[in-house]
mmCIF file of C-alpha atoms in Angstrom:
data_model
loop_
_atom_site.group_PDB
_atom_site.id
_atom_site.type_symbol
_atom_site.label_atom_id
_atom_site.label_comp_id
_atom_site.label_asym_id
_atom_site.label_seq_id
_atom_site.Cartn_x
_atom_site.Cartn_y
_atom_site.Cartn_z
ATOM 1 C CA ALA A 16 105.495 108.617 77.541
ATOM 2 C CA GLN A 17 105.958 105.141 78.532
ATOM 3 C CA SER A 18 103.833 102.396 78.989
ATOM 4 C CA VAL A 19 104.230 98.306 79.396
ATOM 5 C CA THR A 20 101.945 95.579 78.111
ATOM 6 C CA GLN A 21 101.908 92.269 80.044
ATOM 7 C CA LEU A 22 100.587 89.529 78.156
ATOM 8 C CA GLY A 23 98.721 87.085 79.821
ATOM 9 C CA SER A 24 96.604 88.357 82.852
ATOM 10 C CA HIS A 25 96.759 84.371 84.003
ATOM 11 C CA VAL A 26 99.377 81.845 82.960
ATOM 12 C CA SER A 27 99.300 78.110 84.432
ATOM 13 C CA VAL A 28 102.259 75.878 84.304
ATOM 14 C CA SER A 29 102.966 72.380 86.404
ATOM 15 C CA GLU A 30 105.296 72.331 88.784
ATOM 16 C CA GLY A 31 109.121 71.513 87.325
ATOM 17 C CA ALA A 32 108.124 73.142 83.966
ATOM 18 C CA LEU A 33 109.589 76.837 82.306
ATOM 19 C CA VAL A 34 107.998 79.412 83.110
ATOM 20 C CA LEU A 35 107.561 82.330 81.015
ATOM 21 C CA LEU A 36 106.023 85.777 81.504
ATOM 22 C CA ARG A 37 105.970 88.272 78.869
ATOM 23 C CA CYS A 38 106.391 92.052 78.713
ATOM 24 C CA ASN A 39 106.484 94.566 76.420
ATOM 25 C CA TYR A 40 107.699 98.328 77.106
ATOM 26 C CA SER A 41 107.843 100.911 74.691
ATOM 27 C CA SER A 42 109.791 104.780 76.439
ATOM 28 C CA SER A 43 110.763 107.635 74.816
ATOM 29 C CA VAL A 44 114.275 107.386 76.181
ATOM 30 C CA PRO A 45 116.473 104.471 77.351
ATOM 31 C CA PRO A 46 114.432 102.705 80.140
ATOM 32 C CA TYR A 47 115.119 101.057 83.282
ATOM 33 C CA LEU A 48 113.218 97.731 83.123
ATOM 34 C CA PHE A 49 111.449 96.133 86.426
ATOM 35 C CA TRP A 50 109.870 92.848 87.732
ATOM 36 C CA TYR A 51 108.705 92.953 90.724
ATOM 37 C CA VAL A 52 106.716 90.152 92.520
ATOM 38 C CA GLN A 53 103.472 90.238 95.427
ATOM 39 C CA TYR A 54 102.139 87.196 97.310
ATOM 40 C CA PRO A 55 99.017 87.421 98.768
ATOM 41 C CA ASN A 56 98.543 89.942 101.403
ATOM 42 C CA GLN A 57 101.890 91.423 100.410
ATOM 43 C CA GLY A 58 103.428 94.040 98.770
ATOM 44 C CA LEU A 59 105.590 94.327 95.456
ATOM 45 C CA GLN A 60 109.287 93.471 96.233
ATOM 46 C CA LEU A 61 111.951 93.521 93.636
ATOM 47 C CA LEU A 62 112.916 90.814 91.787
ATOM 48 C CA LEU A 63 115.182 92.078 89.189
ATOM 49 C CA LYS A 64 116.176 95.119 87.331
ATOM 50 C CA TYR A 65 117.905 96.194 84.202
ATOM 51 C CA THR A 66 119.317 99.464 84.264
ATOM 52 C CA SER A 67 121.519 99.852 81.039
ATOM 53 C CA ALA A 68 124.232 97.318 81.709
ATOM 54 C CA ALA A 69 123.985 93.277 80.978
ATOM 55 C CA THR A 70 121.165 92.575 79.030
ATOM 56 C CA LEU A 71 120.650 89.104 80.502
ATOM 57 C CA VAL A 72 119.828 89.766 84.046
ATOM 58 C CA LYS A 73 119.422 87.149 87.393
ATOM 59 C CA GLY A 74 117.179 87.661 89.842
ATOM 60 C CA ILE A 75 116.140 86.125 93.248
ATOM 61 C CA ASN A 76 114.559 82.773 93.170
ATOM 62 C CA GLY A 77 115.979 81.320 90.071
ATOM 63 C CA PHE A 78 114.523 84.387 87.516
ATOM 64 C CA GLU A 79 115.793 85.927 85.199
ATOM 65 C CA ALA A 80 114.872 88.601 82.321
ATOM 66 C CA GLU A 81 116.379 89.401 78.924
ATOM 67 C CA PHE A 82 116.361 93.118 77.408
ATOM 68 C CA LYS A 83 115.728 92.650 74.086
ATOM 69 C CA LYS A 84 116.085 96.514 72.456
ATOM 70 C CA SER A 85 114.857 95.145 69.052
ATOM 71 C CA GLU A 86 112.246 93.590 70.461
ATOM 72 C CA THR A 87 111.230 96.341 73.292
ATOM 73 C CA SER A 88 110.779 92.993 75.208
ATOM 74 C CA PHE A 89 111.483 92.268 78.680
ATOM 75 C CA HIS A 90 110.068 88.653 79.324
ATOM 76 C CA LEU A 91 110.793 86.845 82.655
ATOM 77 C CA THR A 92 111.715 83.030 82.525
ATOM 78 C CA LYS A 93 112.529 80.643 84.925
ATOM 79 C CA PRO A 94 113.713 77.271 83.994
ATOM 80 C CA SER A 95 111.918 74.959 86.442
ATOM 81 C CA ALA A 96 108.731 76.290 88.418
ATOM 82 C CA HIS A 97 108.002 75.555 92.159
ATOM 83 C CA MET A 98 105.183 75.560 94.215
ATOM 84 C CA SER A 99 106.627 78.583 95.927
ATOM 85 C CA ASP A 100 106.298 80.870 92.589
ATOM 86 C CA ALA A 101 102.599 80.769 92.932
ATOM 87 C CA ALA A 102 101.880 84.950 92.798
ATOM 88 C CA GLU A 103 101.082 87.922 91.074
ATOM 89 C CA TYR A 104 104.447 89.227 88.515
ATOM 90 C CA PHE A 105 104.755 93.048 87.646
ATOM 91 C CA CYS A 106 106.783 93.994 85.157
ATOM 92 C CA ALA A 107 107.073 97.884 85.112
ATOM 93 C CA VAL A 108 109.391 100.924 82.886
ATOM 94 C CA LYS A 109 110.968 103.653 84.041
ATOM 95 C CA ARG A 110 112.886 106.107 82.394
ATOM 96 C CA SER A 111 116.502 106.238 82.999
ATOM 97 C CA THR A 112 116.465 110.123 82.652
ATOM 98 C CA ASN A 113 113.848 110.827 85.785
ATOM 99 C CA ALA A 114 114.347 109.180 88.706
ATOM 100 C CA GLY A 115 110.913 109.819 88.968
ATOM 101 C CA LYS A 116 107.578 107.236 88.972
ATOM 102 C CA SER A 117 107.230 103.759 87.371
ATOM 103 C CA THR A 118 104.788 102.490 85.227
ATOM 104 C CA PHE A 119 103.615 99.294 86.205
ATOM 105 C CA GLY A 120 101.654 96.443 83.771
ATOM 106 C CA ASP A 121 98.275 95.172 84.779
ATOM 107 C CA GLY A 122 100.101 91.705 86.415
ATOM 108 C CA THR A 123 100.417 88.395 85.848
ATOM 109 C CA THR A 124 98.545 85.954 88.667
ATOM 110 C CA LEU A 125 101.122 82.930 87.965
ATOM 111 C CA THR A 126 99.687 79.610 88.781
ATOM 112 C CA VAL A 127 101.774 76.268 89.913
ATOM 113 C CA LYS A 128 99.897 72.715 89.331
ATOM 114 C CA PRO A 129 101.555 70.185 91.720
ATOM 115 C CA ASP B 21 116.561 99.496 107.918
ATOM 116 C CA ALA B 22 112.656 98.125 108.838
ATOM 117 C CA GLY B 23 111.542 99.340 105.246
ATOM 118 C CA VAL B 24 108.368 100.971 104.326
ATOM 119 C CA ILE B 25 106.495 101.267 107.277
ATOM 120 C CA GLN B 26 102.622 101.746 106.564
ATOM 121 C CA SER B 27 99.604 102.210 109.476
ATOM 122 C CA PRO B 28 97.172 100.957 110.190
ATOM 123 C CA ARG B 29 97.538 96.954 108.197
ATOM 124 C CA HIS B 30 93.593 97.054 108.365
ATOM 125 C CA GLU B 31 90.948 99.850 108.358
ATOM 126 C CA VAL B 32 86.989 99.417 108.609
ATOM 127 C CA THR B 33 85.185 102.658 108.210
ATOM 128 C CA GLU B 34 81.475 103.621 107.807
ATOM 129 C CA MET B 35 80.631 105.682 104.715
ATOM 130 C CA GLY B 36 81.252 109.613 105.309
ATOM 131 C CA GLN B 37 83.698 108.866 107.760
ATOM 132 C CA GLU B 38 87.293 110.491 107.502
ATOM 133 C CA VAL B 39 90.389 107.792 107.154
ATOM 134 C CA THR B 40 93.817 108.701 107.297
ATOM 135 C CA LEU B 41 96.222 106.276 106.008
ATOM 136 C CA ARG B 42 99.967 106.877 106.978
ATOM 137 C CA CYS B 43 103.547 106.098 105.825
ATOM 138 C CA LYS B 44 106.869 106.049 107.161
ATOM 139 C CA PRO B 45 109.355 105.819 103.774
ATOM 140 C CA ILE B 46 112.942 104.554 103.936
ATOM 141 C CA SER B 47 115.250 107.087 105.446
ATOM 142 C CA GLY B 48 117.393 108.976 102.718
ATOM 143 C CA HIS B 49 115.071 107.964 99.966
ATOM 144 C CA ASP B 50 113.812 111.229 98.290
ATOM 145 C CA TYR B 51 110.680 109.844 96.383
ATOM 146 C CA LEU B 52 107.455 108.547 97.932
ATOM 147 C CA PHE B 53 104.745 107.016 96.438
ATOM 148 C CA TRP B 54 101.010 106.023 97.120
ATOM 149 C CA TYR B 55 99.342 103.717 95.082
ATOM 150 C CA ARG B 56 95.626 102.128 94.877
ATOM 151 C CA GLN B 57 96.035 98.739 94.189
ATOM 152 C CA THR B 58 91.822 96.924 93.235
ATOM 153 C CA MET B 59 90.295 93.544 91.569
ATOM 154 C CA MET B 60 89.016 95.770 88.555
ATOM 155 C CA ARG B 61 91.558 98.433 88.423
ATOM 156 C CA GLY B 62 94.999 96.798 89.360
ATOM 157 C CA LEU B 63 97.827 99.122 90.571
ATOM 158 C CA GLU B 64 96.754 102.534 90.040
ATOM 159 C CA LEU B 65 99.615 105.121 90.944
ATOM 160 C CA LEU B 66 97.894 108.062 93.089
ATOM 161 C CA ILE B 67 100.609 110.710 93.937
ATOM 162 C CA TYR B 68 103.930 110.710 94.079
ATOM 163 C CA PHE B 69 106.169 113.037 96.254
ATOM 164 C CA ASN B 70 110.464 114.014 95.559
ATOM 165 C CA ASN B 71 111.807 115.828 98.627
ATOM 166 C CA ASN B 72 108.241 115.861 100.409
ATOM 167 C CA VAL B 73 107.100 118.204 97.625
ATOM 168 C CA PRO B 74 104.251 116.712 95.466
ATOM 169 C CA ILE B 75 104.884 116.233 91.477
ATOM 170 C CA ASP B 76 102.393 114.549 90.015
ATOM 171 C CA ASP B 77 98.411 114.049 91.806
ATOM 172 C CA SER B 78 96.970 113.587 88.425
ATOM 173 C CA GLY B 79 96.006 109.893 89.707
ATOM 174 C CA MET B 80 93.998 111.238 93.008
ATOM 175 C CA PRO B 81 90.322 110.304 92.014
ATOM 176 C CA GLU B 82 88.924 112.956 93.283
ATOM 177 C CA ASP B 83 88.939 116.335 95.703
ATOM 178 C CA ARG B 84 88.276 113.608 98.708
ATOM 179 C CA PHE B 85 91.537 112.534 98.793
ATOM 180 C CA SER B 86 93.967 114.362 99.780
ATOM 181 C CA ALA B 87 97.822 113.747 100.376
ATOM 182 C CA LYS B 88 100.925 115.261 102.445
ATOM 183 C CA MET B 89 104.597 115.099 102.993
ATOM 184 C CA PRO B 90 105.076 117.370 106.372
ATOM 185 C CA ASN B 91 108.947 116.071 106.701
ATOM 186 C CA ALA B 92 111.020 113.559 104.701
ATOM 187 C CA SER B 93 110.134 110.811 107.248
ATOM 188 C CA PHE B 94 106.309 110.628 107.344
ATOM 189 C CA SER B 95 103.628 111.278 104.354
ATOM 190 C CA THR B 96 99.698 110.847 104.995
ATOM 191 C CA LEU B 97 96.746 109.878 102.578
ATOM 192 C CA LYS B 98 93.345 110.756 103.718
ATOM 193 C CA ILE B 99 89.737 110.255 102.088
ATOM 194 C CA GLN B 100 87.657 112.584 103.587
ATOM 195 C CA PRO B 101 84.413 112.035 103.344
ATOM 196 C CA SER B 102 84.946 108.036 102.551
ATOM 197 C CA GLU B 103 82.864 106.283 100.086
ATOM 198 C CA PRO B 104 82.343 102.037 99.671
ATOM 199 C CA ARG B 105 84.514 102.574 96.123
ATOM 200 C CA ASP B 106 87.314 103.663 97.967
ATOM 201 C CA SER B 107 87.594 100.166 99.841
ATOM 202 C CA ALA B 108 90.756 98.812 97.949
ATOM 203 C CA VAL B 109 94.584 98.047 99.238
ATOM 204 C CA TYR B 110 96.973 101.359 99.572
ATOM 205 C CA PHE B 111 100.261 100.843 98.891
ATOM 206 C CA CYS B 112 102.954 103.642 100.021
ATOM 207 C CA ALA B 113 106.489 103.105 98.584
ATOM 208 C CA SER B 114 109.691 105.255 98.618
ATOM 209 C CA SER B 115 112.734 105.274 96.032
ATOM 210 C CA SER B 116 115.597 107.657 95.317
ATOM 211 C CA ARG B 117 117.851 108.248 92.576
ATOM 212 C CA GLN B 118 120.784 106.178 93.431
ATOM 213 C CA VAL B 119 118.270 103.347 94.142
ATOM 214 C CA THR B 120 116.416 102.888 91.141
ATOM 215 C CA GLU B 121 113.781 100.438 92.566
ATOM 216 C CA ALA B 122 110.848 101.233 94.484
ATOM 217 C CA PHE B 123 110.657 99.404 98.583
ATOM 218 C CA PHE B 124 106.500 99.274 98.888
ATOM 219 C CA GLY B 125 105.090 99.366 102.139
ATOM 220 C CA GLN B 126 102.771 96.052 103.041
ATOM 221 C CA GLY B 127 99.628 98.092 102.696
ATOM 222 C CA THR B 128 96.569 99.424 104.436
ATOM 223 C CA ARG B 129 93.394 97.334 103.254
ATOM 224 C CA LEU B 130 90.906 99.986 103.879
ATOM 225 C CA THR B 131 87.151 98.443 103.744
ATOM 226 C CA VAL B 132 84.491 101.376 103.564
ATOM 227 C CA VAL B 133 81.141 100.168 104.305
#
């Protein structure tokens, strides 16, 4: 079984401030981990993914995430928030032994204040 | 590739009517997923296919919902009869063993009045 917990359904930061979105997972086998972003009236698109290579993963738009096995975490960060980062962010986990479905978290809505 | 293509983008229908949502996955992808997104329940997996065969339909709400994948390039999600509580955004996504992440379509916003 696998599951994802995103801490905080809403996060608000000022433009230029650090963005930190938290994700903890559970998985009975080595996981693949993903962060997706959803802008209003659009589908989800991949920000970055961890597939058992480097534990620090860099994605699009300046985002990065670090896989920490000991903490079962995969938190998403960005050093300096832009207004255009305002969106909903989803963490997802998939078993590396199964190319099938991913399990998604409940999502975190990021608001960026001017 | 044009990505995952869903149609229609918006659908408004009356309660009791049949609704059919359509999806064309990315060519070469052998997994196809149908999701439903609402404010109350978030993103829910309804059903997924591998090589056109349904693998897990445990998320399908009830018998009013059915999904088919007659070939590798087309899938449908049908609701019959539709009810107001079915109002949601329905997403189709595809992936493959070689491409670990899912690629999502733009979604179909369904409103049942």
